Short mmCIF file of C-alpha atoms in Angstrom, two decimals:
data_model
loop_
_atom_site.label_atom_id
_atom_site.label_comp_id
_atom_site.label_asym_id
_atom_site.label_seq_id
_atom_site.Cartn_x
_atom_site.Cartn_y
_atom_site.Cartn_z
CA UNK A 266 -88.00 153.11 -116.95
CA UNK A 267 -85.21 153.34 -114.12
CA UNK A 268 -85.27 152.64 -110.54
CA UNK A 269 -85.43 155.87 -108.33
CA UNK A 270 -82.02 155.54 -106.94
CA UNK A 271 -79.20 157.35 -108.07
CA UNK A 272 -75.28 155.93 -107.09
CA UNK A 273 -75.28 159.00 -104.36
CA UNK A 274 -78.55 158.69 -103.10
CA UNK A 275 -77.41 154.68 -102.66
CA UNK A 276 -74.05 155.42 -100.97
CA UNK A 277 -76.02 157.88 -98.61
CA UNK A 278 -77.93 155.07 -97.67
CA UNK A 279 -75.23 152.69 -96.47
CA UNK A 280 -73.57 155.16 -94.64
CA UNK A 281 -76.68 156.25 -92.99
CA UNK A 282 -77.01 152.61 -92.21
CA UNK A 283 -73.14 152.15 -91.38
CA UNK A 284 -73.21 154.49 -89.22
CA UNK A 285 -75.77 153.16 -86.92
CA UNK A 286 -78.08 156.24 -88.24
CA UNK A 287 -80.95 154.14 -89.27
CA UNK A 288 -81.34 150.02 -88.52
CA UNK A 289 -82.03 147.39 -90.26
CA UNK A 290 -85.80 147.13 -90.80
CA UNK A 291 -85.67 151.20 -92.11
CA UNK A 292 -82.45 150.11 -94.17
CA UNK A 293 -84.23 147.64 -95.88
CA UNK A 294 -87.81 149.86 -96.43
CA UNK A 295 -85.46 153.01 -98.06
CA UNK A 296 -83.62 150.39 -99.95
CA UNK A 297 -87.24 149.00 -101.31
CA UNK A 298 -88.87 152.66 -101.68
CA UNK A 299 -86.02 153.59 -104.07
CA UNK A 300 -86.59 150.48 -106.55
CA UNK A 301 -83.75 148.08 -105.10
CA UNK A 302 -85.11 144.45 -104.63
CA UNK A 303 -82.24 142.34 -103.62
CA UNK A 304 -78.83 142.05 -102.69
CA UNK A 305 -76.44 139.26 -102.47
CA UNK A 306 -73.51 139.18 -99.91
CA UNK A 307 -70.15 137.57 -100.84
CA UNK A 308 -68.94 136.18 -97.45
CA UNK A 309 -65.62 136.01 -98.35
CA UNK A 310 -64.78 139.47 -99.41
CA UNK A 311 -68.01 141.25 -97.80
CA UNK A 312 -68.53 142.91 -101.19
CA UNK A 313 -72.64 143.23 -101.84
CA UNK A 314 -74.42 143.15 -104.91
CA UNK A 315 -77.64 145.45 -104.72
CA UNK A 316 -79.61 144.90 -107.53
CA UNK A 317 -82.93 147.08 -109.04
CA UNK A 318 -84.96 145.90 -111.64
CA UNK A 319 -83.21 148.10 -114.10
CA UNK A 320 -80.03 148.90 -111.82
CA UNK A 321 -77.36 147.40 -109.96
CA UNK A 322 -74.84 148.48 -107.37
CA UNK A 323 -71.88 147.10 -106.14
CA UNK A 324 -69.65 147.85 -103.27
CA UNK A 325 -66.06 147.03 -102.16
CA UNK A 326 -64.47 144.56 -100.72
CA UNK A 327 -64.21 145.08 -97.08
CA UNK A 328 -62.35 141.69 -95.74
CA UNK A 329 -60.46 138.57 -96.77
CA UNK A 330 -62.52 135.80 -95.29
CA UNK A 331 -61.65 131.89 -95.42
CA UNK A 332 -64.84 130.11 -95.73
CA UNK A 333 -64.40 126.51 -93.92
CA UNK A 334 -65.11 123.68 -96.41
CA UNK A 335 -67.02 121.57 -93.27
CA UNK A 336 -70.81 123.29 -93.38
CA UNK A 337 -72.29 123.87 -89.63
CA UNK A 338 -76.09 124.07 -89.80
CA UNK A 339 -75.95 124.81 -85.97
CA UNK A 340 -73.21 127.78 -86.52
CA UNK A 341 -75.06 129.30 -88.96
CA UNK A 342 -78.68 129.44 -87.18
CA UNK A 343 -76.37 130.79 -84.09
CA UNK A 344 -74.58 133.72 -85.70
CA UNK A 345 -78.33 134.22 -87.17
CA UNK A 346 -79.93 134.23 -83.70
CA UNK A 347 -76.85 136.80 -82.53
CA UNK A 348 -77.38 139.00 -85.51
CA UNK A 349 -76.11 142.18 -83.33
CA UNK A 350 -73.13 141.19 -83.95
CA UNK A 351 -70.89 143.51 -85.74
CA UNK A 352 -71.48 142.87 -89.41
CA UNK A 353 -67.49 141.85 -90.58
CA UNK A 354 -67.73 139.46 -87.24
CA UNK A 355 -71.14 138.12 -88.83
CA UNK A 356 -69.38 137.71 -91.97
CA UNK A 357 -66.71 135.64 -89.63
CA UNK A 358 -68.56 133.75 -87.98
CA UNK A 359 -71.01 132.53 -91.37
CA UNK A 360 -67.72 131.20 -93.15
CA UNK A 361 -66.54 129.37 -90.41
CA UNK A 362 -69.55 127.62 -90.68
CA UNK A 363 -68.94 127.27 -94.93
CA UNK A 364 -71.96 130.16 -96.09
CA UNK A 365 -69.97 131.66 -99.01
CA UNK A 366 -72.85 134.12 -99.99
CA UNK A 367 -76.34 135.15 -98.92
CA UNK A 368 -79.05 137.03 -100.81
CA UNK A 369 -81.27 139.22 -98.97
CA UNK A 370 -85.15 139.26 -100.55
CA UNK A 371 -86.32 142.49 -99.83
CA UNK A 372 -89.82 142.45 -100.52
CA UNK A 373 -90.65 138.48 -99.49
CA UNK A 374 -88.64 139.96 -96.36
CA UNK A 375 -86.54 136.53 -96.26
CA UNK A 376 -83.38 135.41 -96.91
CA UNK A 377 -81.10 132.75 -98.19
CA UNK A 378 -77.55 131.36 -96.99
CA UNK A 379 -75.74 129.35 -99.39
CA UNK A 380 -72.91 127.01 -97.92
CA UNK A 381 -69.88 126.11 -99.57
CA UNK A 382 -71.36 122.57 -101.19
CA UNK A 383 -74.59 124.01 -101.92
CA UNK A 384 -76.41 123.64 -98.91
CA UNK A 385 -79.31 126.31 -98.03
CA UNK A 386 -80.93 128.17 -95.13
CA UNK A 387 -83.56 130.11 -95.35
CA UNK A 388 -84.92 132.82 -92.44
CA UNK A 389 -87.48 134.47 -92.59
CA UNK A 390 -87.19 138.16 -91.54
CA UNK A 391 -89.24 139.11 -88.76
CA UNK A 392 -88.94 142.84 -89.46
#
């Protein structure tokens, strides 16, 4: 058995979404109808793991963050509040607060920041 994605019909995706063609909420539902159930964020380099039950994606590296080694609870709930933002000044933003990764649940519709001594945050997608 194999997820119904193929690596075109995934890069279609992300530019559709990259180009403002579809938002976040549709993102995510294509991304589910397809067989993809996660995907993990590397702050740092903005490189995303998209992972299937039988397949997994990865993209490239799009910056070269710093993540601050002093976690801000309060910086991170912000940048989440002002999640307009573009998503490489997102990215900015969550390591100056010390979140070196976040995984995205697609299906639970939640997800989880990780900061840089192993704290967590957890929102819940309201999508």
């Amino acid at each position: 058995m194999k997820d119904k994605i193929t690596d075109s019909e995934f890069r279609e995706i992300l530019l559709r979404r990259s180009n403002g063609v579809i938002d976040f909420p549709q993102f995510l539902d294509e991304l589910s109808q397809r067989g993809i159930i996660e995907y993990e964020i590397e702050v740092a380099t903005g490189q995303a793991t998209y992972k299937g039950a039988y397949s997994e994606f990865k993209t490239d590296s799009q910056v070269n963050l710093m993540i601050s080694e002093d976690f801000n609870r309060n910086k991170v709930l912000e940048a989440i509040t002002n999640i307009s933002l573009p998503f490489l000044d997102f990215l900015q933003e969550i390591a100056e607060a010390g979140i070196i990764t976040y995984r995205v649940y697609i299906k639970e519709k939640k997800i989880i920041y990780l900061g840089i001594k192993g704290e967590e945050i957890e929102e819940q997608l309201k999508i």
